[in-house]
XYZ file of C-alpha atoms in Angstrom:
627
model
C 26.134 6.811 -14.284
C 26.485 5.125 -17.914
C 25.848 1.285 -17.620
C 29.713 0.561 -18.697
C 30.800 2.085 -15.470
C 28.485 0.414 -13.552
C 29.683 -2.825 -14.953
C 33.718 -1.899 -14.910
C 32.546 -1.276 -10.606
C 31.157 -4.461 -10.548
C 33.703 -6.470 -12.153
C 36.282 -4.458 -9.661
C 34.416 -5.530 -6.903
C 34.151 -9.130 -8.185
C 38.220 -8.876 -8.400
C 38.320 -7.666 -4.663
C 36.299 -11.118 -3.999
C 38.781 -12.837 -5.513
C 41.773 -11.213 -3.775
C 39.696 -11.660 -0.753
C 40.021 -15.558 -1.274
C 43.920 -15.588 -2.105
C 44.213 -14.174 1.371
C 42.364 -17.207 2.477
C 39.308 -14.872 3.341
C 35.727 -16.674 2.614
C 33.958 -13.284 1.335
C 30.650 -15.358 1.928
C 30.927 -17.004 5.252
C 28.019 -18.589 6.808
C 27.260 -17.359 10.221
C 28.198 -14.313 12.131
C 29.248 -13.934 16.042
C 27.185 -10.767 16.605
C 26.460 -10.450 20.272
C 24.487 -7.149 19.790
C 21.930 -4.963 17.676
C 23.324 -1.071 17.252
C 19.854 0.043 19.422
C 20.624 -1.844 22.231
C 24.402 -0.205 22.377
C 22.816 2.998 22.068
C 20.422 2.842 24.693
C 23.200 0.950 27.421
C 26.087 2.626 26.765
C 26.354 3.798 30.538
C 26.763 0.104 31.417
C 28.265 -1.388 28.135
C 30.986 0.921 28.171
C 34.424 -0.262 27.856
C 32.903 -3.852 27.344
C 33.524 -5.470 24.427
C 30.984 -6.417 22.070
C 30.540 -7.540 18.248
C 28.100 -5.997 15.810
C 27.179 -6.304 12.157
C 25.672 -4.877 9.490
C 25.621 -3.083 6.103
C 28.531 -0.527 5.696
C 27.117 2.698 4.546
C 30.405 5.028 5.466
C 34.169 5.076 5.533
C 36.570 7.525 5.726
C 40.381 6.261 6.186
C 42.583 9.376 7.227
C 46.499 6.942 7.274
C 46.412 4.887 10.753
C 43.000 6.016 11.527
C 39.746 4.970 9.770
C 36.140 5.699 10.558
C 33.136 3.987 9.166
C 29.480 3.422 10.046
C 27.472 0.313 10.223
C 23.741 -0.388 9.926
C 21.750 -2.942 11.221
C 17.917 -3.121 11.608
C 17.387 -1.006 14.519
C 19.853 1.872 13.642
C 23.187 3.023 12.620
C 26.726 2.991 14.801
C 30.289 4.019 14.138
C 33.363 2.339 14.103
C 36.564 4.115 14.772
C 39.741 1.790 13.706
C 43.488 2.219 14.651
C 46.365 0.575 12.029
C 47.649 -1.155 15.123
C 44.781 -1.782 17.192
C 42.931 -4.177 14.516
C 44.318 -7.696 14.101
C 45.838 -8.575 11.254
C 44.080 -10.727 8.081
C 44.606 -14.140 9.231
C 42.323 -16.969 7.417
C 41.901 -18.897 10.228
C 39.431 -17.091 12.406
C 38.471 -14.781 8.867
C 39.609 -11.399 10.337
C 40.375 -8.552 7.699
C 43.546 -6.776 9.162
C 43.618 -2.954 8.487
C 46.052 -2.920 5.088
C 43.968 -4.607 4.038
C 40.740 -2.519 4.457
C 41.009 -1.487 0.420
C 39.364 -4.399 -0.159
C 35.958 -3.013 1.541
C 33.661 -1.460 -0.303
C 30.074 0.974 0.777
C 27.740 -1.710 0.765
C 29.646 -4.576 1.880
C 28.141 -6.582 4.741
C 30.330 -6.593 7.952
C 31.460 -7.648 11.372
C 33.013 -5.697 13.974
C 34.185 -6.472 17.258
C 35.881 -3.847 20.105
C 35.058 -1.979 22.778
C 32.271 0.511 23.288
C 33.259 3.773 24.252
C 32.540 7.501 23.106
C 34.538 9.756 20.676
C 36.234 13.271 21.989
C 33.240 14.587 19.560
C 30.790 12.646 21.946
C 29.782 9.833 19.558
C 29.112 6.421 20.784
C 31.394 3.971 19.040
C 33.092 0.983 18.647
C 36.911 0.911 18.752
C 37.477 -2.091 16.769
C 39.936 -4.793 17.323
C 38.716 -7.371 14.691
C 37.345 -7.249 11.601
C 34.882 -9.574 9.311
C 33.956 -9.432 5.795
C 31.041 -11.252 5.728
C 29.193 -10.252 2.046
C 30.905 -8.317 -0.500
C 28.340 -6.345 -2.368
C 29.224 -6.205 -5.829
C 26.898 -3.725 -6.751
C 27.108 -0.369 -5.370
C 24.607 1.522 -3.456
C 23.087 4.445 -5.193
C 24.287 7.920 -3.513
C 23.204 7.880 0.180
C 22.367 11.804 0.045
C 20.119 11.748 -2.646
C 18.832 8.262 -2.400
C 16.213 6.865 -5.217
C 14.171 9.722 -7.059
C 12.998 7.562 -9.580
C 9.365 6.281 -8.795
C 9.402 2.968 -11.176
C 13.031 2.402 -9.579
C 11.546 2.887 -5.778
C 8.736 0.420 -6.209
C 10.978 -2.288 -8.539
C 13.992 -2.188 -5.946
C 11.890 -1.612 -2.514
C 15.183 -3.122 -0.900
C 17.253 -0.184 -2.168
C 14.419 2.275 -0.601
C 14.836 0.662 2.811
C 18.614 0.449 3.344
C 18.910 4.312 2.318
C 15.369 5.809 3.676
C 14.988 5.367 7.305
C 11.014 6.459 6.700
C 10.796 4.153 4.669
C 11.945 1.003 6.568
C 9.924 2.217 9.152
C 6.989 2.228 7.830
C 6.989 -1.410 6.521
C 8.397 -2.453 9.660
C 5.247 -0.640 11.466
C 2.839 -3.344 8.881
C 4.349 -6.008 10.565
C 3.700 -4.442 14.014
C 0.153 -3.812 13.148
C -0.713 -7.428 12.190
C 1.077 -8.298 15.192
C -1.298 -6.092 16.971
C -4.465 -6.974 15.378
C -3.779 -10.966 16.130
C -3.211 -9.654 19.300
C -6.524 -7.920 19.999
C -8.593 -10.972 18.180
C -6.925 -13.730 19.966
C -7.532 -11.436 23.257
C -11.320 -11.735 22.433
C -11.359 -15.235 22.040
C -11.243 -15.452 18.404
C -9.579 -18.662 16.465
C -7.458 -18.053 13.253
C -7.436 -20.588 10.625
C -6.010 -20.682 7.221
C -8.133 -20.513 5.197
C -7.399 -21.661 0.736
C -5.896 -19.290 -1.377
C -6.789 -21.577 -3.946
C -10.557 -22.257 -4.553
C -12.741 -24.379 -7.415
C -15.313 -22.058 -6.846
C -14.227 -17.888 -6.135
C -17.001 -16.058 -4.039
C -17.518 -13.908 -1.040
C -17.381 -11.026 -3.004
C -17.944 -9.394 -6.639
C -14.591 -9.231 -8.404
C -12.582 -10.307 -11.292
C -11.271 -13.267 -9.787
C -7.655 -14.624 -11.499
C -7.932 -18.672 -13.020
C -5.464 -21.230 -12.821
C -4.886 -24.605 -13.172
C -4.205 -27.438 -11.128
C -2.261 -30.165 -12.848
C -2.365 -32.663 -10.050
C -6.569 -32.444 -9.998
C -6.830 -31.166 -14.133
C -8.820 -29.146 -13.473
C -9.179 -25.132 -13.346
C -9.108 -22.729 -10.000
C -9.599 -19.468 -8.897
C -7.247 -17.256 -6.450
C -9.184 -15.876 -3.373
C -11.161 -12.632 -3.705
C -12.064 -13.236 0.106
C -12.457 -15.965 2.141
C -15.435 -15.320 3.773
C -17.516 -18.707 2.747
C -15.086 -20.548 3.916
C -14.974 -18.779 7.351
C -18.804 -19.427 7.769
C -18.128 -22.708 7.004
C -16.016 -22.778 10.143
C -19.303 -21.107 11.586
C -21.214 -23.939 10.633
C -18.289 -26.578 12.012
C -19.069 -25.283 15.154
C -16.549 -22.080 15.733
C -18.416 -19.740 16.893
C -15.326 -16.999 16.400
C -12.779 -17.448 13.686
C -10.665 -14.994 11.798
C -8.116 -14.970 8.845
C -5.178 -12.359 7.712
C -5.039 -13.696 3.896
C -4.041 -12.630 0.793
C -6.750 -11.458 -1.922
C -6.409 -11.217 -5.556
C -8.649 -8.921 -7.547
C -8.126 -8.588 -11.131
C -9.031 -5.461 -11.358
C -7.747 -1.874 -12.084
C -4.480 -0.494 -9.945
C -4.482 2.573 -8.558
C -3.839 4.663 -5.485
C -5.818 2.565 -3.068
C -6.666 -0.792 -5.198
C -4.154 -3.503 -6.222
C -4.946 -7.166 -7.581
C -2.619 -8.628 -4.578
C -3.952 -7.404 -1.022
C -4.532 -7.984 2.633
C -7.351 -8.227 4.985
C -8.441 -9.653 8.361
C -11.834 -10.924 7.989
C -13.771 -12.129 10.942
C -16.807 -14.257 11.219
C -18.828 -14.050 14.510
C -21.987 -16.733 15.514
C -25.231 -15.518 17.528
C -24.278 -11.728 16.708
C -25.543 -9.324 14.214
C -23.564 -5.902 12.881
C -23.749 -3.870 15.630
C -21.419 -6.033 17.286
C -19.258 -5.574 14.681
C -19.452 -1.894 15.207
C -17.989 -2.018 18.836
C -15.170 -4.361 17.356
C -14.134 -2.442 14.617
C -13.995 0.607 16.446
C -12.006 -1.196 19.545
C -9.635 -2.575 16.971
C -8.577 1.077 15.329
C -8.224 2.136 18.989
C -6.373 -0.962 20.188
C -3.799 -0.938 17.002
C -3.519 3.275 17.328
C -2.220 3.103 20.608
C -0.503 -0.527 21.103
C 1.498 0.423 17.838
C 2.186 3.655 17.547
C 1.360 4.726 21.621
C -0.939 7.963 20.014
C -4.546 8.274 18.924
C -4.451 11.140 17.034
C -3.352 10.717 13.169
C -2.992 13.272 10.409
C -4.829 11.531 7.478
C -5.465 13.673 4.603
C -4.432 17.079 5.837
C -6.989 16.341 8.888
C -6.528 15.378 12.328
C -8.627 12.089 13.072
C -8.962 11.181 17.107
C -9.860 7.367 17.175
C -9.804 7.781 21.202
C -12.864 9.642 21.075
C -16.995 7.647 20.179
C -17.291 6.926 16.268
C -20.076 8.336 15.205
C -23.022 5.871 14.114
C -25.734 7.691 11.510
C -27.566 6.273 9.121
C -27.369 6.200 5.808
C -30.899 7.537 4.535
C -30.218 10.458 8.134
C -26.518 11.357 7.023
C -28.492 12.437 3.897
C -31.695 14.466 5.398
C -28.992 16.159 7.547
C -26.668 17.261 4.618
C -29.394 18.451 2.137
C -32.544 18.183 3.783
C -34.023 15.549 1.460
C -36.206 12.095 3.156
C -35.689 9.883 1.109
C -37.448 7.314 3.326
C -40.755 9.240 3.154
C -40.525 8.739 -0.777
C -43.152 5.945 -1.917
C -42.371 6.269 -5.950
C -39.356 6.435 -7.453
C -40.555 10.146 -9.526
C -40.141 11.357 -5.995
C -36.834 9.862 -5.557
C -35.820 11.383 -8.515
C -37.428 14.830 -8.019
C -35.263 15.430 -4.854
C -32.434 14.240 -6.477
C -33.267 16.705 -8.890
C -34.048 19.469 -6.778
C -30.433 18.756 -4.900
C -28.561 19.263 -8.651
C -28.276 15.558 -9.586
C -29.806 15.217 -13.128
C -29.121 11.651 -13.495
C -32.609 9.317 -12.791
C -31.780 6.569 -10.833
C -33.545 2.787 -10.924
C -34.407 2.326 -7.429
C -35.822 4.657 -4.469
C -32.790 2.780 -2.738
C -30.148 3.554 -5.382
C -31.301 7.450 -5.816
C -30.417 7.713 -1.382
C -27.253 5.936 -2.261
C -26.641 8.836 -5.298
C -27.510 11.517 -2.776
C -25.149 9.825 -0.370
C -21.926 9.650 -2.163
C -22.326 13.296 -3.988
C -23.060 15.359 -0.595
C -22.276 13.090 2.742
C -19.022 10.745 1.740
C -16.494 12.684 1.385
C -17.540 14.848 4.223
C -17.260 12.073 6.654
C -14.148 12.750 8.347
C -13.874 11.555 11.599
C -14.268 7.968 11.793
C -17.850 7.372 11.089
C -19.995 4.753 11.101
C -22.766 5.035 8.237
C -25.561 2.382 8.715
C -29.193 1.032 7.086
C -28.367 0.704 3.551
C -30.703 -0.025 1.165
C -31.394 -3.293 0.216
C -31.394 -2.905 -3.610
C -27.476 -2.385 -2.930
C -27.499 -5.329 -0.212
C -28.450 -8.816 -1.185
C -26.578 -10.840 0.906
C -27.464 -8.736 4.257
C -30.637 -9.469 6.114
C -33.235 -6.986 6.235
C -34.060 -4.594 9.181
C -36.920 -6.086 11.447
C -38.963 -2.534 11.725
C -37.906 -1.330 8.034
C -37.115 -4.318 5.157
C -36.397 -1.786 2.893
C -32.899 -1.343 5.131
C -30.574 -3.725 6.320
C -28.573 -4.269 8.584
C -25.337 -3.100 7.308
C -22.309 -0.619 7.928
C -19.441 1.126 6.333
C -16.896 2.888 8.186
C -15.790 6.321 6.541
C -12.072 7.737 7.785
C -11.251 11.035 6.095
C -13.939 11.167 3.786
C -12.647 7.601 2.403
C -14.274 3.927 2.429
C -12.568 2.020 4.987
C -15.086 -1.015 5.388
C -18.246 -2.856 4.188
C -20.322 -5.161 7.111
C -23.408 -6.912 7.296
C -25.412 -9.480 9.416
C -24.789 -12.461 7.188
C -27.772 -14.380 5.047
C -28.317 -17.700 7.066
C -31.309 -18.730 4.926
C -29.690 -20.826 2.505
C -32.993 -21.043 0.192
C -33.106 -17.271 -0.116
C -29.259 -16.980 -0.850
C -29.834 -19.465 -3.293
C -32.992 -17.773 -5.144
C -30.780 -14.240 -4.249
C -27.540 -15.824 -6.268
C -29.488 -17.446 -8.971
C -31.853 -14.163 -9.663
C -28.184 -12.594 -10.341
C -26.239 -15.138 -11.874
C -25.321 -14.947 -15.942
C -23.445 -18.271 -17.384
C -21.756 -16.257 -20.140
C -20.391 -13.539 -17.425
C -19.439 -16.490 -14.830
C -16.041 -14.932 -14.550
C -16.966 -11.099 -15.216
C -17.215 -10.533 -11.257
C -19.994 -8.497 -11.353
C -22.099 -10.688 -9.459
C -22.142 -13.343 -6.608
C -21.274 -17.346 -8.713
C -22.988 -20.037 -7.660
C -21.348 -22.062 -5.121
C -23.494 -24.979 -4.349
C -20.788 -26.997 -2.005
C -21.744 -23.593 -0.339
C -25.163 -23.729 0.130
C -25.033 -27.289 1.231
C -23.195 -26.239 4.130
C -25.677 -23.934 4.917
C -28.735 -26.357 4.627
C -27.161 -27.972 7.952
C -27.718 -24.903 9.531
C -25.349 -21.131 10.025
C -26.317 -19.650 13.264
C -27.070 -15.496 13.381
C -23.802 -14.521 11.881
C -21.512 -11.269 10.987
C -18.337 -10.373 10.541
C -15.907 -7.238 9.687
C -13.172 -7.076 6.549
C -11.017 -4.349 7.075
C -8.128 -4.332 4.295
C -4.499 -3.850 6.209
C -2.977 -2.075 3.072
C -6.224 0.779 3.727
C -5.225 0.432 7.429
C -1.589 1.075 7.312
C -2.356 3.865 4.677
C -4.439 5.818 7.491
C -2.154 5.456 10.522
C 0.984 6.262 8.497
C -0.638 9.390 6.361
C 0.437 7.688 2.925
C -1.658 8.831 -0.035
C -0.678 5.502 -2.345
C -1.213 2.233 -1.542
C 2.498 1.585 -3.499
C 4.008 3.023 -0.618
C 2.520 0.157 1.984
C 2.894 -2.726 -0.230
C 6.544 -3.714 -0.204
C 6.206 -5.538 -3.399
C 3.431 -3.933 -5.634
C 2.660 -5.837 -8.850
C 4.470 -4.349 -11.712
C 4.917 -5.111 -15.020
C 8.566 -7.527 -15.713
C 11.044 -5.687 -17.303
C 15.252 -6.165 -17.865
C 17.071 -3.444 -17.708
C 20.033 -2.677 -20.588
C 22.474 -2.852 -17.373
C 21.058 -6.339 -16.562
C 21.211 -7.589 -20.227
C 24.941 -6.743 -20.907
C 25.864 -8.095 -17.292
C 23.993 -11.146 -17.472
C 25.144 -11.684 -21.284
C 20.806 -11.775 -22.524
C 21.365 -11.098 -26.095
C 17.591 -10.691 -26.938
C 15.651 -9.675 -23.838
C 12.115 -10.236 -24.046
C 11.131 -6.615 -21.866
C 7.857 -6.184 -21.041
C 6.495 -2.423 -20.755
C 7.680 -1.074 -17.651
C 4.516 0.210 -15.128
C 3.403 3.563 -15.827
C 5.628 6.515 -14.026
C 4.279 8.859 -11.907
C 6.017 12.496 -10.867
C 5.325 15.950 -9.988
C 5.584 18.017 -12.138
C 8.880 19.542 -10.373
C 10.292 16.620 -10.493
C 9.568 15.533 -14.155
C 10.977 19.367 -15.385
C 14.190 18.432 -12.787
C 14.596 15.010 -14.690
C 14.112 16.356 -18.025
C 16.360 19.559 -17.243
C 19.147 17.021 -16.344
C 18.337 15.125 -19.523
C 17.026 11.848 -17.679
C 13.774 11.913 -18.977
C 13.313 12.699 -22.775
C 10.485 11.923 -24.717
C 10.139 8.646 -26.701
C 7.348 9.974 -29.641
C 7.640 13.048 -31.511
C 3.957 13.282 -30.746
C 2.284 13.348 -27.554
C -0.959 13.699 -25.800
C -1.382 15.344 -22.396
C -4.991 13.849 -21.060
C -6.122 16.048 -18.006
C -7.836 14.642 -15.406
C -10.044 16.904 -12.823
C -11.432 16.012 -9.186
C -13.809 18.292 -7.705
C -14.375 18.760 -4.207
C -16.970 20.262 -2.030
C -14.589 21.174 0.841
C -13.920 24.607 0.593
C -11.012 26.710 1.427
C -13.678 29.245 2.563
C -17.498 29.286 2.891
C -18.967 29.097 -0.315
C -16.074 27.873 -1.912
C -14.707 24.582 -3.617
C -11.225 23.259 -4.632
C -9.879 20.936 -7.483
C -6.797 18.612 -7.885
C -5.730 17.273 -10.832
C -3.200 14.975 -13.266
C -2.127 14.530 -16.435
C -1.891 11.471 -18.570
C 0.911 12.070 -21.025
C 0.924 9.095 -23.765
C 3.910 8.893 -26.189
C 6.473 10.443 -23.251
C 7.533 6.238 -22.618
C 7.923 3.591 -24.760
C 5.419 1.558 -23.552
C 3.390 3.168 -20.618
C 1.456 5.973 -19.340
C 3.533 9.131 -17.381
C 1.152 10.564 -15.257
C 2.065 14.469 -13.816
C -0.130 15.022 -10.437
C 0.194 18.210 -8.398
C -2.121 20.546 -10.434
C -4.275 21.993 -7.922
C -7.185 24.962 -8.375
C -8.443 26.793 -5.622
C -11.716 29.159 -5.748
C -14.006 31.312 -3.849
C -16.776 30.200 -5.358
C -18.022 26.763 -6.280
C -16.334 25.011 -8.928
C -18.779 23.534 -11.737
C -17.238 20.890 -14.162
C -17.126 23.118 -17.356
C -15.069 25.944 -14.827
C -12.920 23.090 -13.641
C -12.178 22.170 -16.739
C -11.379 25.014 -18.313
C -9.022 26.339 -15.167
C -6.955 23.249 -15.667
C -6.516 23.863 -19.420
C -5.377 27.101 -18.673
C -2.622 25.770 -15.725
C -1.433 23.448 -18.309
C -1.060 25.836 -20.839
C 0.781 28.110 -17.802
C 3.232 24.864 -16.819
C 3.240 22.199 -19.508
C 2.896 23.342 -22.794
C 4.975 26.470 -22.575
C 7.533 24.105 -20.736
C 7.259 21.811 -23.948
C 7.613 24.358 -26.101
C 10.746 25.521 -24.419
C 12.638 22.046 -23.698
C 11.584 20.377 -26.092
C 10.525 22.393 -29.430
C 10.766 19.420 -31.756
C 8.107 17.767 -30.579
C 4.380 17.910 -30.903
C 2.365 17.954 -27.588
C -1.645 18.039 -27.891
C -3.479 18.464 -25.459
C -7.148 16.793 -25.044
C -10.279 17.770 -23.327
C -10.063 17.307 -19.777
C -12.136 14.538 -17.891
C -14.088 15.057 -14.425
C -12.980 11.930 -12.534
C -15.331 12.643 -9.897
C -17.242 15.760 -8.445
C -17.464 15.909 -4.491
């Protein structure tokens, strides 16, 4: 739809306003009478029947046939129909605000309204209302985009969530479920005695974590401060107050990368527990997965990833240095040099020497065992090159006592029993610390209002972090963390629809985030000639996964997505779909070259045939990661 016709129907339905208010009609009144949600009808009709009732909602169907109408209205538990006689609807009168049947022209798909009538059932069977008065109560003056079809652009999905929601019922589901499973996790921490506090978003001193933290500043104090990437110090601080279990669901900000599972703006419950050590935190964690699968959705069984995860049944608990021995038959915890560490890595394939006999198990950990880990799993005894801030195991220092929980062959978790020396933390943080990479986040900042509430004394402490966003992902088989954020961080950006309606002569637009499609549904868009490309030359950047799970014994699989720069004016498109499967294993260079050849199958020749006047290279593809 060109923008001029969406702004000659909004001006119409600005002019239907207006008519609305020479009838003496408020379009924008402030309350409405509703005595009932649509669910509730639906599920009493045998004893609401024939009583009257008023419900209200967004419009999203009419169909006016002379002295009969029928429409539907949608509220947030469901959608209901109202059937309308000429003479059975009272007429427009301004003093109570009804909206009398002639004039019904004025309504518009969209519009907010409120109907009142009788329940009762169609001759087709459908439970209805037979309305006897009628309420405008918000004209819409934009219209809804077609209810069949709904949004199929990505960048206009994740910009105009609201639009998603009111036409996919999946979709306002699932963000209704988030709230559910918050809900539910309060639920099950309050239950075991834990106290939530709020704890400060804004802090002089970021820590808790290794990240790029965002700055700000503080006029009132002048001085500078740092958005939460956790708020675990001040949690222990709560420890050291005297609460022995205390819990916050906070927002954390990461200035880091975006991408399917990581965005700078998150969620997370994070729990701090005194005179316990990890393996408590084991039985919790794995209590609250059960206790939010079956209070929320009433199942334990999930599809995550194209497999079926049971969190009714035992987690597993392995360690890390075991998980490894099992998988390729390497101990790394009889190695006393690091040449040995390296030889097995060596002898398992991995030609890349590693620092630390700690670091070369970790290696050997996420190439063979990680993504293998499918049911939930929890992998224990890291090493403690990788673990400052945990406290050595008693029988084996060169462990600690640590977990992470795998779901699917994903990271769903980190957990530790906490550092209570505060001299060692100290020595640990300083050992680390670089004053001309204070903000880099690649290491643990000195916080010495920190440390002095430590020197009073932390009991034995641990505590679990489990990010909702990862959470809702699992239980709701969603693939992008876009899809459980309601209002992911994109880039600002006016539309030319919004500059000639709001009258902005010289928008300032920044690039619009980087679009991502199938590649059916980028040669649909282009077919119908709503995607074109910007540049006359392009670059298509292939991207490769490898994985050891094979479609057959012996066998590996790859996935894959393209980068195509020049496509949009200022941002990335990115194709994904491209998927390779093979009897035997994959190596890179084969991977590689088997996507190169399903480009040149599906891309290229589809360049060449839409669009022959411009230029697409293609470069040499990139392993992102072999399994």
């Amino acid at each position: 739809m060109a923008s001029h016709q969406l702004v000659d129907i909004r001006n119409g339905r600005i002019a239907k306003a207006v008519s609305a208010r020479s009838l003496g009609l408020n379009p924008y009144p402030s309350r409405s009478r509703r005595t009932h949600y649509v669910q509730a009808i639906l599920d009493q009709f045998a004893s609401l029947e024939g009583q009257t009732v008023t419900v209200a909602g967004r419009l999203m169907s009419w169909r006016k046939q002379g002295a009969l109408a029928f429409a539907h209205v949608q509220d947030q538990t469901g959608k209901l129909q109202l059937f309308l006689r000429r003479n059975g609807v009272q007429p427009t009168d301004a003093k109570d605000g009804s909206l009398g049947y002639a004039e019904t022209h004025l309504l518009d798909l969209g519009d907010i309204i409120e109907a009142t009538g009788q329940v009762m059932r169609t001759d087709r069977g459908e439970i209805s209302v037979m309305v006897s008065q009628l309420r405008l109560l918000t004209k819409a003056i934009r219209p809804l985009p077609d209810q069949w079809s709904g949004l199929k652009d990505r960048e206009q999905v994740l910009r105009k969530r609201y639009l998603d929601t009111i036409l996919e019922p999946s979709s306002f589901d699932r963000y209704a479920v988030v709230c559910k499973m918050v809900a539910a996790i309060r639920s099950f921490l309050n239950g075991r005695g834990f106290l939530e506090f709020q704890t400060p978003v804004l802090q002089p001193q970021y820590g808790g974590g290794t990240a790029k933290p965002f700055k700000t500043h503080v006029n009132a104090l002048g001085c500078e401060m740092y958005l939460a990437i956790s708020h675990e110090l001040y949690l222990k601080r709560l420890i050291v107050g005297g609460y022995d279990k205390v819990y916050t669901i906070g927002r954390y900000f990461r200035n880091e990368g975006i991408d399917r599972s990581h965005h700078p703006e998150f969620s997370m419950v994070e729990t701090m527990t005194a005179y316990e050590n990890y393996e408590y935190n084991m039985d919790l964690i794995e209590a609250m997965f059960r206790h939010v699968a079956v209070s929320v959705f009433g199942k334990t069984e999930f599809t995550v990833r194209g497999h079926v995860i049971d969190f009714g049944m035992p987690w597993r608990r392995v360690s890390m240095s075991e998980a490894v021995r099992e998988k390729i038959g390497a101990d790394f915890r009889a190695c006393q040099t690091l040449d040995e560490a390296n030889a097995l890595l060596s002898a398992a394939g991995i030609h890349e020497p590693q620092p630390s006999i700690g670091e070369a198990l970790v290696k050997a950990f996420e190439v063979f065992v990680e993504k293998e880990l499918i049911q939930p799993t929890l992998v224990h005894g890291h090493p403690i090159e990788i673990s400052p801030l945990a406290k050595p195991l008693p029988d084996d220092p060169r462990f600690v006592e640590r977990f992470e929980i795998f779901i699917a062959g994903m990271e769903c978790g980190d957990n530790w029993s906490e550092q209570n020396d505060p001299v060692q933390l100290l020595a640990t943080w300083r050992k680390a610390y670089r004053a001309d990479e204070r903000d880099a986040g690649t290491f643990h900042t000195l916080d010495f209002d920190f440390i002095e509430a430590m020197e009073y004394g932390m009991p034995p402490t641990t505590g679990i972090g489990p990010g909702i966003e990862r959470m809702v992902m699992i239980f709701t088989g969603q693939e992008n963390i876009d899809d459980v954020i309601f209002f992911p961080l994109m880039r600002p950006a006016i539309s030319p629809l919004n500059a000639e309606v709001y009258g902005i002569q010289d928008p300032v637009v920044a690039p619009v985030e980087d679009l991502a499609l199938s590649f059916e549904e980028f040669e649909s868009l282009c077919k119908e000639g709503l995607l074109k490309p910007h540049s006359h030359h392009l670059t298509a950047k292939p991207h490769v996964r490898v994985w050891s799970v094979a479609p057959a014994p012996g066998g590996s699989r790859a996935s894959g997505h393209i980068e195509i720069e020049g496509f949009l004016a200022n941002s990335v498109l990115r194709l994904a779909g491209y998927k390779i499967q093979s009897a035997e294993v994959l190596s890179e260079a084969d991977a590689k070259k088997r996507i190169l050849e399903l480009l040149e199958q599906s891309l290229a020749r589809f360049f060449r045939d839409t669009f022959p006047e411009h230029r697409l290279t293609v470069a040499p593809a990139t392993v992102l990661q072999a399994a």
